[in-house]
mmCIF file of C-alpha atoms in Angstrom:
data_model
loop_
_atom_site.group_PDB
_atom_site.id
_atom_site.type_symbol
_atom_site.label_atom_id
_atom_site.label_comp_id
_atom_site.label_asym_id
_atom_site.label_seq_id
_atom_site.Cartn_x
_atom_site.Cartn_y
_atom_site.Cartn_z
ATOM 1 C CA UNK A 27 0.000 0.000 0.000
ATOM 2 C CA UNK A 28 1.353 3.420 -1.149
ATOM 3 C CA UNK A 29 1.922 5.807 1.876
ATOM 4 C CA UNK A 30 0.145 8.816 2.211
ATOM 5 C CA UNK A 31 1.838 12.056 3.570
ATOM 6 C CA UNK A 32 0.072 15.651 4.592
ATOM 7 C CA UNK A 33 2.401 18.624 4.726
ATOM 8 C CA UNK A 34 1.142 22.079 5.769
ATOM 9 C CA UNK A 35 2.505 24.782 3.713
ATOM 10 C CA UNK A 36 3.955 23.012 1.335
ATOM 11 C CA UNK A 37 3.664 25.004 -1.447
ATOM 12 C CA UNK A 38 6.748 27.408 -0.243
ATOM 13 C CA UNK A 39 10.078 27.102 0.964
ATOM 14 C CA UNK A 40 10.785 24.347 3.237
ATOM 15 C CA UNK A 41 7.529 22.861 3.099
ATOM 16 C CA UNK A 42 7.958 22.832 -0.878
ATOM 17 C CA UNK A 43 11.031 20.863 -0.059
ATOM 18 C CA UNK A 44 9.912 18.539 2.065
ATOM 19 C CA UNK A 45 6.614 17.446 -0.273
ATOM 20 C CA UNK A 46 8.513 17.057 -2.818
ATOM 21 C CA UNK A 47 11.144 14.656 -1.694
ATOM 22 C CA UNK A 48 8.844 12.585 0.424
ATOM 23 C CA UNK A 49 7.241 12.202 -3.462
ATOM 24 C CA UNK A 50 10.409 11.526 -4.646
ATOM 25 C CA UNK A 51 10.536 8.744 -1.283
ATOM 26 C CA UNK A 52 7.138 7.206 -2.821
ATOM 27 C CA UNK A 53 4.596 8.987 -0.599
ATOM 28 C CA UNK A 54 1.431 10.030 -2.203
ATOM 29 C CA UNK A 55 0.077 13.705 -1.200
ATOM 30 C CA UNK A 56 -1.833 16.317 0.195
ATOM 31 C CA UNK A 57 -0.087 19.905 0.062
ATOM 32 C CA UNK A 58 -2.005 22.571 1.983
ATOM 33 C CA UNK A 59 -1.237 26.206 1.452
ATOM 34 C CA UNK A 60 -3.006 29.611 2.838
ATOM 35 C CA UNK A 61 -2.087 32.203 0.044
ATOM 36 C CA UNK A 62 0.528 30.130 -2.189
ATOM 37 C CA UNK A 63 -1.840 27.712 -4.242
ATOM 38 C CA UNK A 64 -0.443 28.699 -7.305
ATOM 39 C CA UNK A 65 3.040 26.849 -5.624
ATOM 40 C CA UNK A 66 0.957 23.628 -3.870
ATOM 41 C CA UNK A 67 -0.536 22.853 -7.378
ATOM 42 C CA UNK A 68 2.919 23.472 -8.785
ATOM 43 C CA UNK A 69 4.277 20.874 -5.989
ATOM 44 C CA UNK A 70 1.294 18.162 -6.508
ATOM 45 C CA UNK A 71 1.571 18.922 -10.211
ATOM 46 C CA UNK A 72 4.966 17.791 -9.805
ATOM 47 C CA UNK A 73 4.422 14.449 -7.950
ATOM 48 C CA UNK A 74 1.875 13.300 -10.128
ATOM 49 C CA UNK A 75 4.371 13.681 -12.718
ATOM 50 C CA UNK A 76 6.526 11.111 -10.754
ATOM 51 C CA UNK A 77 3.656 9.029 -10.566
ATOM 52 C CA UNK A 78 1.978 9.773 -7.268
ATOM 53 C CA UNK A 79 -1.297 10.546 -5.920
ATOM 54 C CA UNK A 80 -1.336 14.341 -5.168
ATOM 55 C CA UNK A 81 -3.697 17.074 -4.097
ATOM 56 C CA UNK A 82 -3.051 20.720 -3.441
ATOM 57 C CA UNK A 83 -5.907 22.299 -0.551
ATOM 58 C CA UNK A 84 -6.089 26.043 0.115
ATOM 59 C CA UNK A 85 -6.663 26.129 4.193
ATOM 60 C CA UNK A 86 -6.461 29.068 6.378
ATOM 61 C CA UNK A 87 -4.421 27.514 9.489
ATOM 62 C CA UNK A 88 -5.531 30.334 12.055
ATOM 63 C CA UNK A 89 -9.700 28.532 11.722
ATOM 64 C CA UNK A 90 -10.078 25.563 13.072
ATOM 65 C CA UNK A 91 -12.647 24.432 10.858
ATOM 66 C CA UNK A 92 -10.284 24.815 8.149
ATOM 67 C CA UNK A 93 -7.792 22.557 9.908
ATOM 68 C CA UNK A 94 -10.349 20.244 10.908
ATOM 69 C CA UNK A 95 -11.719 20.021 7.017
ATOM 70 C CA UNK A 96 -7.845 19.425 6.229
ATOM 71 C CA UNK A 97 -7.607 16.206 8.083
ATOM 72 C CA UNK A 98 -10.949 15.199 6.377
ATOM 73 C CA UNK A 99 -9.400 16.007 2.704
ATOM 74 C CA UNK A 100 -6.790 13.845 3.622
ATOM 75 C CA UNK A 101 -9.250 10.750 4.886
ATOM 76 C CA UNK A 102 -11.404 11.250 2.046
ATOM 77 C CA UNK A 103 -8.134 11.315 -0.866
ATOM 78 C CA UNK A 104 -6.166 8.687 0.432
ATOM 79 C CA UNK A 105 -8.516 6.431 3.066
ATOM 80 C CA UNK A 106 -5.148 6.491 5.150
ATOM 81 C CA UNK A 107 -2.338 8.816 6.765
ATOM 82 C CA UNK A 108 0.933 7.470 7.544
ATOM 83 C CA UNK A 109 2.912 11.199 7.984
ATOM 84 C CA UNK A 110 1.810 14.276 8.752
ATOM 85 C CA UNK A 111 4.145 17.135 8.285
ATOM 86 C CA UNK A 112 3.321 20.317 10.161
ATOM 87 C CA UNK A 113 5.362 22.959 8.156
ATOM 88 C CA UNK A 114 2.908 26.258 7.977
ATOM 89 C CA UNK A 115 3.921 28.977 10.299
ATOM 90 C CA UNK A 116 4.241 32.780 10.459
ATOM 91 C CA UNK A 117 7.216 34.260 10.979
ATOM 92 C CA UNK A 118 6.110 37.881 12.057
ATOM 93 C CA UNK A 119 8.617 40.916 14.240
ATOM 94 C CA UNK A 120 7.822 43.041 16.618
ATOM 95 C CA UNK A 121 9.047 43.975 20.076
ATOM 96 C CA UNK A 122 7.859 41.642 23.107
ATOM 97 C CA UNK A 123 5.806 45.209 24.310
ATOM 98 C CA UNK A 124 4.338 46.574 21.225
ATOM 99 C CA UNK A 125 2.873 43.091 20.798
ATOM 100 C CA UNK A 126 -1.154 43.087 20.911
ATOM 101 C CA UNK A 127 -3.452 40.305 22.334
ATOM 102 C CA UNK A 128 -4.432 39.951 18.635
ATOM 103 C CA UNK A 129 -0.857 39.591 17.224
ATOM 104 C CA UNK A 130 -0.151 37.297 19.878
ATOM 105 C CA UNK A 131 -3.057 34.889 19.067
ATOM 106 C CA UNK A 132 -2.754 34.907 15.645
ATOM 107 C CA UNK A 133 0.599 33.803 15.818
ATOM 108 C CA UNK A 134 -0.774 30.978 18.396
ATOM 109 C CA UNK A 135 -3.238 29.851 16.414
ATOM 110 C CA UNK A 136 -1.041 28.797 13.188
ATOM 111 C CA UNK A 137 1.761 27.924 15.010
ATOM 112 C CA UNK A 138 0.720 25.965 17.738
ATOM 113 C CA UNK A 139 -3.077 25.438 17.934
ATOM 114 C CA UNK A 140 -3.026 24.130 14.544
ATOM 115 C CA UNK A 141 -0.651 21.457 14.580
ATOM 116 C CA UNK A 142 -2.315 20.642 17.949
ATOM 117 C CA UNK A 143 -5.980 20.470 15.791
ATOM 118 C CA UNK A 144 -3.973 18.405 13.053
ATOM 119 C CA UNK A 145 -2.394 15.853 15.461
ATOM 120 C CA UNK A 146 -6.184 15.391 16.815
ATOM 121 C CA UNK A 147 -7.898 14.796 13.927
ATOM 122 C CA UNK A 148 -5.799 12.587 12.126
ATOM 123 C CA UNK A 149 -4.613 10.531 15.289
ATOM 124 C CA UNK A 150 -6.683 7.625 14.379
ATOM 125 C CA UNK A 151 -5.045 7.355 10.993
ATOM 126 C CA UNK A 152 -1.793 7.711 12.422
ATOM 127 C CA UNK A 153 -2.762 4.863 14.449
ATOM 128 C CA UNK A 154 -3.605 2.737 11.984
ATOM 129 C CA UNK A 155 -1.220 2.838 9.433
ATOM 130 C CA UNK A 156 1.546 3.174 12.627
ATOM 131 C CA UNK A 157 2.823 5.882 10.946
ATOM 132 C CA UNK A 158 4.433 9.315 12.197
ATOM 133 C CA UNK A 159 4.600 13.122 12.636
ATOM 134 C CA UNK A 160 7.189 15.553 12.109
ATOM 135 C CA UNK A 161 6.883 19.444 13.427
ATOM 136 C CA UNK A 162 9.017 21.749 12.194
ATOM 137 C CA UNK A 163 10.193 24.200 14.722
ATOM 138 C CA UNK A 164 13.210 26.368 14.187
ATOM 139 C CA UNK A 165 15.891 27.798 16.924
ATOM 140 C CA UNK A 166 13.859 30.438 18.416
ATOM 141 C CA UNK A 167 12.326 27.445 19.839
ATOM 142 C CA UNK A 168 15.432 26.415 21.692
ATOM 143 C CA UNK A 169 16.606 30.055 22.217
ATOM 144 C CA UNK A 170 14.526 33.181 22.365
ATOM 145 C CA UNK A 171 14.400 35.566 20.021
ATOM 146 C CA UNK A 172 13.600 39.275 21.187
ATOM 147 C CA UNK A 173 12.697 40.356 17.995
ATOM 148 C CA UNK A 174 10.410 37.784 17.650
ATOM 149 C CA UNK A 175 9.027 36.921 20.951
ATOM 150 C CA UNK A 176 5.421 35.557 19.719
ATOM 151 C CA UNK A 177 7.137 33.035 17.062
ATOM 152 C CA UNK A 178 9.408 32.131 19.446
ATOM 153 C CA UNK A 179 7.055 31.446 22.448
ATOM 154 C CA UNK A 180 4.986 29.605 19.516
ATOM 155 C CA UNK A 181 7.823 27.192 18.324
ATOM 156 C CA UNK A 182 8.944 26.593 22.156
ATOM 157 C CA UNK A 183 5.375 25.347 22.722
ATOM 158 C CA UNK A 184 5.512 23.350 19.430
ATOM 159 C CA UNK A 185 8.244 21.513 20.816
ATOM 160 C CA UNK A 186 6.309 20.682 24.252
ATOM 161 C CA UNK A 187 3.810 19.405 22.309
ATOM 162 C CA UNK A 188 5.970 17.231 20.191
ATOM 163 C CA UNK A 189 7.003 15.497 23.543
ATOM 164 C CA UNK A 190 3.350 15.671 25.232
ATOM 165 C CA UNK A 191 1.848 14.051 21.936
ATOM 166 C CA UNK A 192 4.765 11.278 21.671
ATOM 167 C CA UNK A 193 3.547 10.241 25.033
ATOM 168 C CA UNK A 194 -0.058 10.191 24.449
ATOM 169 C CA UNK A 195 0.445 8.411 20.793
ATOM 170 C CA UNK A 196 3.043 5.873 21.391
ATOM 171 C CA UNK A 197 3.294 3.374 20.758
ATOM 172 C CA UNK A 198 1.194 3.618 17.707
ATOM 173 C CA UNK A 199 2.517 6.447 16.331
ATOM 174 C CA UNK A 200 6.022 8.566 16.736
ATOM 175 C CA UNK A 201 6.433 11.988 16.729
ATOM 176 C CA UNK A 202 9.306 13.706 16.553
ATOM 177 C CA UNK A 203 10.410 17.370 15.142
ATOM 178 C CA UNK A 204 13.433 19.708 13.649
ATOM 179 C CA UNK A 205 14.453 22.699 14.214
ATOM 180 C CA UNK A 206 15.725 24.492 10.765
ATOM 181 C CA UNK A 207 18.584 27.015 11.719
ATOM 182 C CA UNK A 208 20.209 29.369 8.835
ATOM 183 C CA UNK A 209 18.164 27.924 5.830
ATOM 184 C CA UNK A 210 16.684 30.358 3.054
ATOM 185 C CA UNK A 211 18.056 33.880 4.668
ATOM 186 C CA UNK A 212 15.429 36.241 4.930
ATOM 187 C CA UNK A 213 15.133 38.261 2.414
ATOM 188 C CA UNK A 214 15.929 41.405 3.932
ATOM 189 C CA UNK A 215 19.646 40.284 5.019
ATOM 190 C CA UNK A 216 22.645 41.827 2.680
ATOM 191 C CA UNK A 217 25.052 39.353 1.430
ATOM 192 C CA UNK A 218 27.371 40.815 4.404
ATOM 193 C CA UNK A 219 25.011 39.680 6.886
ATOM 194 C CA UNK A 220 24.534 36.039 5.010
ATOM 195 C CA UNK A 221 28.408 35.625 4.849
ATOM 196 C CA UNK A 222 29.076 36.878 8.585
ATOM 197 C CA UNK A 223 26.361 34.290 9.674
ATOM 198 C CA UNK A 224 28.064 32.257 7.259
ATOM 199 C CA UNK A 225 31.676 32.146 9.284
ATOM 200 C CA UNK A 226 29.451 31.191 12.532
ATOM 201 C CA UNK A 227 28.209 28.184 11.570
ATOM 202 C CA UNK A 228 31.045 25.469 12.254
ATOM 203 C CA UNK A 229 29.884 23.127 9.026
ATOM 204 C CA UNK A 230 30.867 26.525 6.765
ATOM 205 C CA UNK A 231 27.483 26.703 4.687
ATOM 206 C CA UNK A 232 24.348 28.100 5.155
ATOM 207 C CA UNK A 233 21.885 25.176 5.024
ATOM 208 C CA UNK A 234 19.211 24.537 2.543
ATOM 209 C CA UNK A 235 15.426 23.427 2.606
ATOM 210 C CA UNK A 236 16.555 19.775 1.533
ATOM 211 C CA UNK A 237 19.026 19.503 4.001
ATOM 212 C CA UNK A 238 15.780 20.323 6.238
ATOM 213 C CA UNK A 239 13.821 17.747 3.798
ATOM 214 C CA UNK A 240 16.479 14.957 4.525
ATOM 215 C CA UNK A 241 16.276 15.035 8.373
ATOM 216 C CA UNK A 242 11.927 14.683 8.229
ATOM 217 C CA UNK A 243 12.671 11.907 5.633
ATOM 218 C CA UNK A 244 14.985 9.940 8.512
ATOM 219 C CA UNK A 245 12.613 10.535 11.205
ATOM 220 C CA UNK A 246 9.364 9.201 9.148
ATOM 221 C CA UNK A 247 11.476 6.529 9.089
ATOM 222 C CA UNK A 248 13.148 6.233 12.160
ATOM 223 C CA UNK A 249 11.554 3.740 13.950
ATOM 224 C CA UNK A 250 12.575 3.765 17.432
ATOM 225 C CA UNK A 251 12.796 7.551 17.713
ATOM 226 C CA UNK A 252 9.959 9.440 19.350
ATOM 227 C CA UNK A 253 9.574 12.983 21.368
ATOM 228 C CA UNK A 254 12.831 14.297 19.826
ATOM 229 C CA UNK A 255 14.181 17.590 18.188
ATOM 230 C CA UNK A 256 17.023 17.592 15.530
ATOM 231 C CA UNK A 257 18.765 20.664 15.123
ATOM 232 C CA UNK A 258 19.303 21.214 11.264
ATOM 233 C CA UNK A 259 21.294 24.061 11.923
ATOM 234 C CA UNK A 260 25.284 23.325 10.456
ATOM 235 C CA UNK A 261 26.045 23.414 14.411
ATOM 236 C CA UNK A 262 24.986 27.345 14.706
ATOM 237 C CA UNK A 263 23.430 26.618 17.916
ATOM 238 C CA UNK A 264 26.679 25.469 19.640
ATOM 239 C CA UNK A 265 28.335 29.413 18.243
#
């Protein structure tokens, strides 16, 4: 039986990535995107071209009923789930004071509460095909960043619900996560900034969204691994 895989924001950046090399790993698909549809039906496009089952969904993340009809896409497609791949998150600045109770809960909501909705609904699927989830968190889960303090609280929590969900799932179902460091720069940083962050990474490169793609790949696979973070960062988080 063909595996079936659901990645969140797939249609962009690391979540393009990662869809499209768990097609390339024989996993059929369902890519969901907010805004970027045009790029999920480029990324499903893509897959059936290599032969798999794919679907691109548009699903706002911050509704719950949108998450909720996500999970049911994915039943309905496929009739199974064996990986679900919570990718979608904003990434929005502002200082820790200027924040509003809005800002803050917006952020919440697609970073955290989602995943949290995702895990729920497609548990028993997980369960039955014993398959797996990966979250994708990123350092300012492991180390706060100021200048993001609502991401960062977001992707902290992501984390403790990696390990609270592990425990609740297992032994059915593993779930693990990794934490991207210096992959796609923003797009604001110079090339001076890129190369200075560059010389602080102790593997000498700034990582990409397949190195990212490569680490979910080995834990959808990893079979006695569950609750755990890997740090795709080049070693930037020992600097």
């Amino acid at each position: 039986m063909t595996p079936a895989a659901l990645v969140t924001g797939g249609g962009v950046r690391v979540g393009r990535a990662v869809a499209l090399s768990l097609a390339a790993d024989g996993y059929d698909l369902l890519v969901s995107c907010n805004t970027s549809l045009a790029g999920a039906a480029e990324v499903a496009a893509a897959a059936r071209q290599s032969g798999r089952r794919a679907h691109a969904v548009s699903a706002d993340l911050s509704r719950e009923e949108d998450v909720v009809r996500l999970a049911r896409t994915a039943r309905e497609r496929f009739g199974r789930l064996d990986l679900l791949v919570n990718s979608a998150a904003s990434f929005v600045a502002n200082d820790l004071l200027d924040v509003t109770a809005d800002e803050w809960d917006a952020v919440m909501a697609v970073n955290l509460r989602a995943p949290f909705v995702l895990i729920r609904e497609t548990a028993d699927m997980l369960r039955a095909s014993r398959g797996a989830v990966v979250n994708v968190a990123d350092l300012s889960a492991l180390r706060p960043w100021t200048s993001h303090p609502h991401h960062s609280v977001s992707k902290a929590g992501l984390l403790h619900l990696t390990r609270v969900a592990a425990r609740r799932l297992a032994p059915a179902v593993r779930v693990n996560a990794v934490a991207p460091g210096y992959v796609l720069p923003p797009r604001h940083h110079t090339p001076d900034v890129v190369e200075r962050t560059r010389r602080r990474i102790p593997l000498g490169r700034v990582g990409t969204p397949d190195d990212v793609a490569s680490a979910v790949r080995f834990l959808a696979r990893a079979d006695y691994i569950t609750g755990q973070v890997i740090a795709v960062d080049g070693g930037l988080g020992l600097a």
